[in-house]
Coordinates of C-alpha atoms in Angstrom, one line a residue:
X1 CA -55.7 -1.0 14.6
X2 CA -56.9 -2.7 11.5
X3 CA -60.3 -1.8 10.1
X4 CA -63.0 -4.5 10.4
X5 CA -63.5 -6.4 7.2
X6 CA -67.2 -6.9 6.3
X7 CA -66.9 -9.1 3.2
X8 CA -65.7 -12.6 2.5
X9 CA -62.1 -13.0 3.7
X10 CA -59.4 -15.3 5.0
X11 CA -58.2 -15.3 8.6
X12 CA -55.6 -17.3 10.6
X13 CA -57.2 -19.5 13.2
X14 CA -56.1 -19.1 16.8
X15 CA -54.6 -22.6 17.1
X16 CA -52.0 -21.6 14.5
X17 CA -51.1 -18.5 16.6
X18 CA -50.6 -16.4 13.5
X19 CA -47.2 -18.0 12.8
X20 CA -46.1 -16.8 9.4
X21 CA -49.3 -15.0 8.6
X22 CA -49.2 -11.4 7.4
X23 CA -52.7 -10.1 6.9
X24 CA -51.5 -6.7 5.6
X25 CA -49.8 -8.5 2.7
X26 CA -52.2 -11.5 2.5
X27 CA -49.2 -13.7 2.8
X28 CA -48.6 -17.0 4.6
X29 CA -45.0 -18.3 5.2
X30 CA -45.6 -22.0 5.6
X31 CA -42.9 -24.5 6.5
X32 CA -42.8 -27.6 4.3
X33 CA -44.6 -30.5 5.9
X34 CA -46.1 -28.3 8.6
X35 CA -49.7 -27.1 8.8
X36 CA -51.6 -23.8 9.4
X37 CA -55.3 -23.6 10.1
X38 CA -57.3 -20.8 8.4
X39 CA -60.9 -19.5 8.4
X40 CA -62.8 -18.6 5.3
X41 CA -65.4 -16.0 6.6
X42 CA -68.7 -15.5 4.7
X43 CA -67.7 -18.1 2.1
X44 CA -70.5 -20.7 2.3
X45 CA -70.9 -21.1 -1.5
X46 CA -67.3 -20.5 -2.5
X47 CA -64.9 -23.1 -3.8
X48 CA -61.4 -23.0 -2.4
X49 CA -58.6 -23.7 -4.9
X50 CA -54.8 -23.7 -4.6
X51 CA -53.0 -22.9 -7.9
X52 CA -50.1 -25.3 -7.4
X53 CA -50.9 -28.3 -5.1
X54 CA -47.3 -29.5 -5.2
X55 CA -46.6 -26.4 -3.0
X56 CA -49.5 -26.7 -0.6
X57 CA -52.7 -28.6 -0.1
X58 CA -55.8 -28.0 2.1
X59 CA -58.3 -30.1 4.0
X60 CA -61.6 -28.7 5.2
X61 CA -62.6 -29.5 8.8
X62 CA -65.5 -28.9 11.1
X63 CA -66.9 -25.3 11.1
X64 CA -65.4 -22.9 13.6
X65 CA -67.1 -22.2 16.9
X66 CA -68.9 -18.8 16.9
X67 CA -67.5 -18.4 20.5
X68 CA -64.0 -17.9 19.2
X69 CA -62.7 -14.7 20.9
X70 CA -60.7 -13.7 17.8
X71 CA -63.9 -13.2 15.7
X72 CA -65.5 -9.9 15.3
X73 CA -69.2 -9.4 15.9
X74 CA -69.8 -9.3 12.1
X75 CA -67.7 -12.4 11.5
X76 CA -69.8 -14.3 14.2
X77 CA -72.9 -13.7 12.1
X78 CA -71.4 -15.4 9.0
X79 CA -70.8 -18.9 7.9
X80 CA -67.2 -19.7 9.0
X81 CA -65.4 -22.5 7.2
X82 CA -62.3 -24.0 8.8
X83 CA -59.5 -25.6 6.7
X84 CA -55.9 -26.6 7.3
X85 CA -53.1 -25.9 4.8
X86 CA -50.1 -28.2 4.6
X87 CA -46.8 -27.2 3.1
X88 CA -45.4 -29.2 0.3
X89 CA -42.4 -28.4 -2.0
X90 CA -40.5 -25.2 -1.3
X91 CA -41.7 -22.4 -3.5
X92 CA -44.7 -20.1 -4.0
X93 CA -48.4 -20.6 -4.8
X94 CA -51.7 -18.8 -4.3
X95 CA -55.0 -19.7 -2.7
X96 CA -58.4 -18.2 -3.6
X97 CA -62.0 -18.9 -3.1
X98 CA -64.3 -18.8 -6.2
X99 CA -68.0 -18.2 -6.9
X100 CA -70.0 -20.8 -8.7
X101 CA -69.4 -19.0 -12.0
X102 CA -65.6 -19.0 -11.5
X103 CA -64.9 -15.5 -10.1
X104 CA -62.3 -15.0 -7.4
X105 CA -64.1 -13.7 -4.4
X106 CA -61.4 -13.0 -1.7
X107 CA -58.1 -11.3 -1.7
X108 CA -55.7 -14.0 -2.9
X109 CA -53.5 -15.6 -0.2
X110 CA -49.9 -15.9 -1.3
X111 CA -48.3 -19.0 0.2
X112 CA -44.6 -19.1 0.4
X113 CA -43.4 -22.6 1.5
X114 CA -40.0 -22.6 3.3
X115 CA -37.6 -25.3 4.4
X116 CA -37.2 -24.0 8.0
X117 CA -39.5 -24.6 11.0
X118 CA -39.6 -20.9 12.1
X119 CA -42.1 -19.6 9.5
X120 CA -39.6 -17.0 8.3
X121 CA -38.1 -16.0 5.0
X122 CA -34.8 -14.5 6.3
X123 CA -32.8 -17.0 8.2
X124 CA -29.4 -17.3 9.8
X125 CA -26.1 -16.8 7.9
X126 CA -27.8 -14.6 5.3
X127 CA -30.1 -17.2 3.9
X128 CA -33.1 -15.5 2.3
X129 CA -35.8 -16.9 0.1
X130 CA -35.8 -15.8 -3.5
X131 CA -39.1 -14.0 -3.2
X132 CA -38.1 -12.0 -0.2
X133 CA -34.7 -11.2 -1.8
X134 CA -36.6 -9.8 -4.8
X135 CA -38.7 -7.6 -2.5
X136 CA -35.6 -6.4 -0.6
X137 CA -33.7 -5.5 -3.8
X138 CA -36.7 -3.5 -5.0
X139 CA -37.1 -1.6 -1.7
X140 CA -35.0 1.3 -0.3
X141 CA -32.5 0.2 2.3
X142 CA -34.7 1.7 5.1
X143 CA -37.9 0.0 3.9
X144 CA -36.0 -3.3 3.4
X145 CA -34.9 -3.1 7.1
X146 CA -38.5 -2.9 8.2
X147 CA -39.5 -5.7 5.8
X148 CA -36.9 -8.1 7.3
X149 CA -37.9 -7.1 10.9
X150 CA -41.6 -7.7 10.1
X151 CA -40.7 -11.1 8.7
X152 CA -39.1 -12.0 12.0
X153 CA -41.9 -10.4 14.0
X154 CA -44.5 -12.6 12.3
X155 CA -42.5 -15.8 12.5
X156 CA -42.8 -18.5 15.2
X157 CA -39.8 -16.8 16.9
X158 CA -41.3 -13.3 17.0
X159 CA -44.7 -14.5 18.1
X160 CA -43.3 -16.4 21.1
X161 CA -42.5 -15.1 24.6
X162 CA -38.8 -16.0 24.6
X163 CA -38.1 -17.8 21.3
X164 CA -35.5 -15.2 20.3
X165 CA -33.1 -16.3 23.0
X166 CA -30.0 -17.6 21.3
X167 CA -31.3 -16.8 17.8
X168 CA -29.8 -13.4 17.2
X169 CA -27.0 -13.5 19.8
X170 CA -25.6 -16.0 22.3
X171 CA -28.1 -17.7 24.6
X172 CA -28.8 -15.8 27.8
X173 CA -27.8 -12.4 26.3
X174 CA -30.2 -9.5 26.0
X175 CA -30.5 -9.5 22.3
X176 CA -32.4 -6.3 21.5
X177 CA -29.5 -4.6 19.7
X178 CA -28.2 -7.8 18.2
X179 CA -31.7 -8.2 16.5
X180 CA -31.3 -4.7 14.9
X181 CA -27.8 -5.5 13.7
X182 CA -29.1 -8.9 12.4
X183 CA -31.7 -7.0 10.3
X184 CA -29.0 -4.6 9.0
X185 CA -26.8 -7.6 8.1
X186 CA -29.6 -9.4 6.2
X187 CA -30.5 -6.3 4.1
X188 CA -26.8 -5.5 3.4
X189 CA -26.3 -9.1 2.2
X190 CA -29.4 -9.0 0.0
X191 CA -28.4 -5.8 -1.6
X192 CA -24.7 -6.6 -1.8
X193 CA -23.6 -3.5 0.1
X194 CA -21.6 -2.9 3.2
X195 CA -23.3 -2.9 6.6
X196 CA -23.0 0.6 8.0
X197 CA -22.6 -0.9 11.5
X198 CA -19.9 -3.4 10.4
X199 CA -19.9 -7.1 9.6
X200 CA -19.0 -8.4 13.0
X201 CA -21.9 -10.2 14.6
X202 CA -22.6 -11.8 18.0
X203 CA -20.6 -10.5 20.9
X204 CA -18.7 -8.1 18.6
X205 CA -21.6 -6.4 16.9
X206 CA -21.7 -2.6 17.3
X207 CA -25.3 -2.4 18.4
X208 CA -25.1 -5.0 21.2
X209 CA -25.8 -2.4 23.9
X210 CA -26.9 1.2 24.1
X211 CA -23.5 2.6 24.8
X212 CA -22.0 0.5 22.0
X213 CA -24.5 2.0 19.6
X214 CA -23.7 5.5 20.9
X215 CA -20.0 4.8 20.3
X216 CA -20.6 3.6 16.8
X217 CA -22.5 6.8 16.1
X218 CA -20.0 9.1 17.7
X219 CA -16.8 7.7 16.1
X220 CA -18.0 8.1 12.5
X221 CA -19.7 11.5 12.0
X222 CA -19.6 10.9 8.2
X223 CA -22.0 8.0 8.5
X224 CA -24.0 8.8 11.6
X225 CA -25.6 11.7 13.6
X226 CA -26.2 11.1 17.3
X227 CA -29.4 13.0 18.3
X228 CA -30.5 14.1 21.7
X229 CA -27.3 12.9 23.5
X230 CA -24.7 15.2 25.0
X231 CA -21.5 14.2 26.8
X232 CA -18.5 11.9 26.4
X233 CA -18.3 8.6 24.7
X234 CA -18.9 6.1 27.5
X235 CA -17.8 2.9 25.8
X236 CA -14.7 3.2 23.6
X237 CA -12.7 6.1 25.0
X238 CA -13.1 8.6 22.2
X239 CA -11.5 11.9 23.1
X240 CA -14.6 14.0 22.3
X241 CA -17.5 15.6 24.0
X242 CA -20.8 15.4 22.1
X243 CA -22.8 18.6 21.9
X244 CA -26.5 18.3 21.9
X245 CA -28.1 17.9 18.4
X246 CA -31.8 18.0 18.3
X247 CA -34.3 16.6 15.8
X248 CA -34.7 19.0 12.8
X249 CA -34.7 19.2 9.0
X250 CA -30.9 18.9 9.0
X251 CA -30.9 16.1 11.6
X252 CA -33.9 13.9 10.9
X253 CA -35.0 10.7 12.6
X254 CA -35.9 8.3 9.8
X255 CA -37.3 4.8 9.4
X256 CA -34.6 2.2 10.2
X257 CA -32.6 4.6 12.5
X258 CA -31.5 3.4 15.9
X259 CA -33.6 4.4 18.9
X260 CA -32.2 4.3 22.4
X261 CA -34.6 4.6 25.3
X262 CA -33.2 6.3 28.4
X263 CA -33.6 5.3 32.0
X264 CA -35.2 8.0 34.2
X265 CA -32.0 8.2 36.2
X266 CA -28.4 8.9 35.2
X267 CA -27.8 8.7 31.4
X268 CA -28.2 5.0 30.9
X269 CA -29.6 3.3 27.8
X270 CA -30.9 -0.2 28.7
X271 CA -32.4 -1.0 25.3
X272 CA -31.7 -0.8 21.5
X273 CA -34.5 -0.8 18.9
X274 CA -35.2 0.4 15.4
X275 CA -37.5 3.3 14.3
X276 CA -40.5 1.9 12.4
X277 CA -42.4 5.2 11.7
X278 CA -40.5 8.4 12.5
X279 CA -41.9 11.2 14.7
X280 CA -44.9 13.0 13.2
X281 CA -45.8 16.6 13.9
X282 CA -47.1 15.7 17.3
X283 CA -44.0 13.7 18.2
X284 CA -45.7 10.3 18.0
X285 CA -43.4 7.6 16.6
X286 CA -43.2 3.8 16.6
X287 CA -40.3 1.3 17.0
X288 CA -39.9 -2.3 16.2
X289 CA -38.3 -4.0 19.2
X290 CA -36.6 -7.3 19.7
X291 CA -36.3 -8.9 23.1
X292 CA -39.2 -6.7 24.4
X293 CA -40.0 -9.5 26.9
X294 CA -36.5 -9.4 28.3
X295 CA -34.8 -7.2 30.9
X296 CA -36.3 -4.0 29.3
X297 CA -40.0 -4.0 28.5
X298 CA -41.4 -1.1 26.5
X299 CA -44.6 0.5 27.9
X300 CA -47.6 -1.3 26.5
X301 CA -45.6 -4.0 24.7
X302 CA -47.3 -7.2 23.7
X303 CA -46.3 -10.6 25.3
X304 CA -44.5 -11.5 22.1
X305 CA -40.7 -11.1 22.0
X306 CA -40.7 -9.0 18.8
X307 CA -43.3 -6.2 18.4
X308 CA -44.1 -2.7 17.4
X309 CA -44.5 0.0 20.1
X310 CA -45.8 3.6 20.1
X311 CA -43.8 6.4 21.8
X312 CA -43.8 10.2 22.3
X313 CA -40.6 11.8 21.0
X314 CA -41.4 14.9 23.2
X315 CA -41.4 12.9 26.4
X316 CA -38.9 14.1 29.0
X317 CA -37.9 12.7 32.3
X318 CA -38.4 14.1 35.8
X319 CA -35.6 16.7 35.5
X320 CA -37.8 18.4 32.8
X321 CA -34.8 18.6 30.4
X322 CA -33.7 15.1 29.4
X323 CA -35.5 13.5 26.6
X324 CA -36.7 9.9 27.1
X325 CA -35.2 8.8 23.8
X326 CA -31.9 9.4 21.9
X327 CA -31.3 8.3 18.3
X328 CA -28.5 7.4 16.0
X329 CA -29.4 8.6 12.5
X330 CA -27.8 6.7 9.7
X331 CA -26.9 9.1 6.9
X332 CA -25.6 6.7 4.3
X333 CA -28.5 4.4 3.6

């Protein structure tokens, strides 16, 4: 949970539902000709300025109600200014609030204006904004995967209950694994390298189900290690029996690896997600999940269709032997 801010700052207003706003990066992805309402907290005497008003403009409105449930106790004690940004030409600019003697007084808000209505920088068919492409090329493959997934999570798609339906796979399909494959494809394209899970998308992508993901890992031991699964390939007919490999220094679980939650009966894998933060010393780890409002719902998941969830890698099912999560570690990224 984010620490409470007790100084002048910017905040997305509830009516904009956070679409495109990333408080961690002080970044707003704003569609051209669309609006996003913001609060300036504790900024009574500050002057709001946008560096390039061909990219975005703002109009100040009536002050916010102090009854707004999104406000902290400290924020409710401050002057709260409410203003609406409108996207202009595609590109990047910055907003800040200045003191009377011209000093910038809040963390600058980077505004990236995009030509889609989804408030995202990575789009279909490999289209990526120049700024995000620069970021991805500077990051490791693993961190770039998370960056793309977060971009989708904070978009109008990710912050909806079912907006991902038909966006990462065919309509009506449980798209959890297809979302992970989509992120891999986006990063592979941005970096100009092969996707370790193959170029086929949609119905043919190799992460479309839990047993397809296992098959992808089992058939290419040079690229992958399947962790905490033992038994035969249950999808493609490989003539091999997987011996149990546990998490360890030689077989790590890392950011961007594939996580496969098990059902508490049989050896079925109803969901595919991506490791966000790998297991720490206590076993706590996080995943970023697409379609988390679909047929499989992670424990404690938000009502949004893409989200981050906390798990215990040490959790076992009622037989006392079977781990609740298996993994496919990608060795070549």
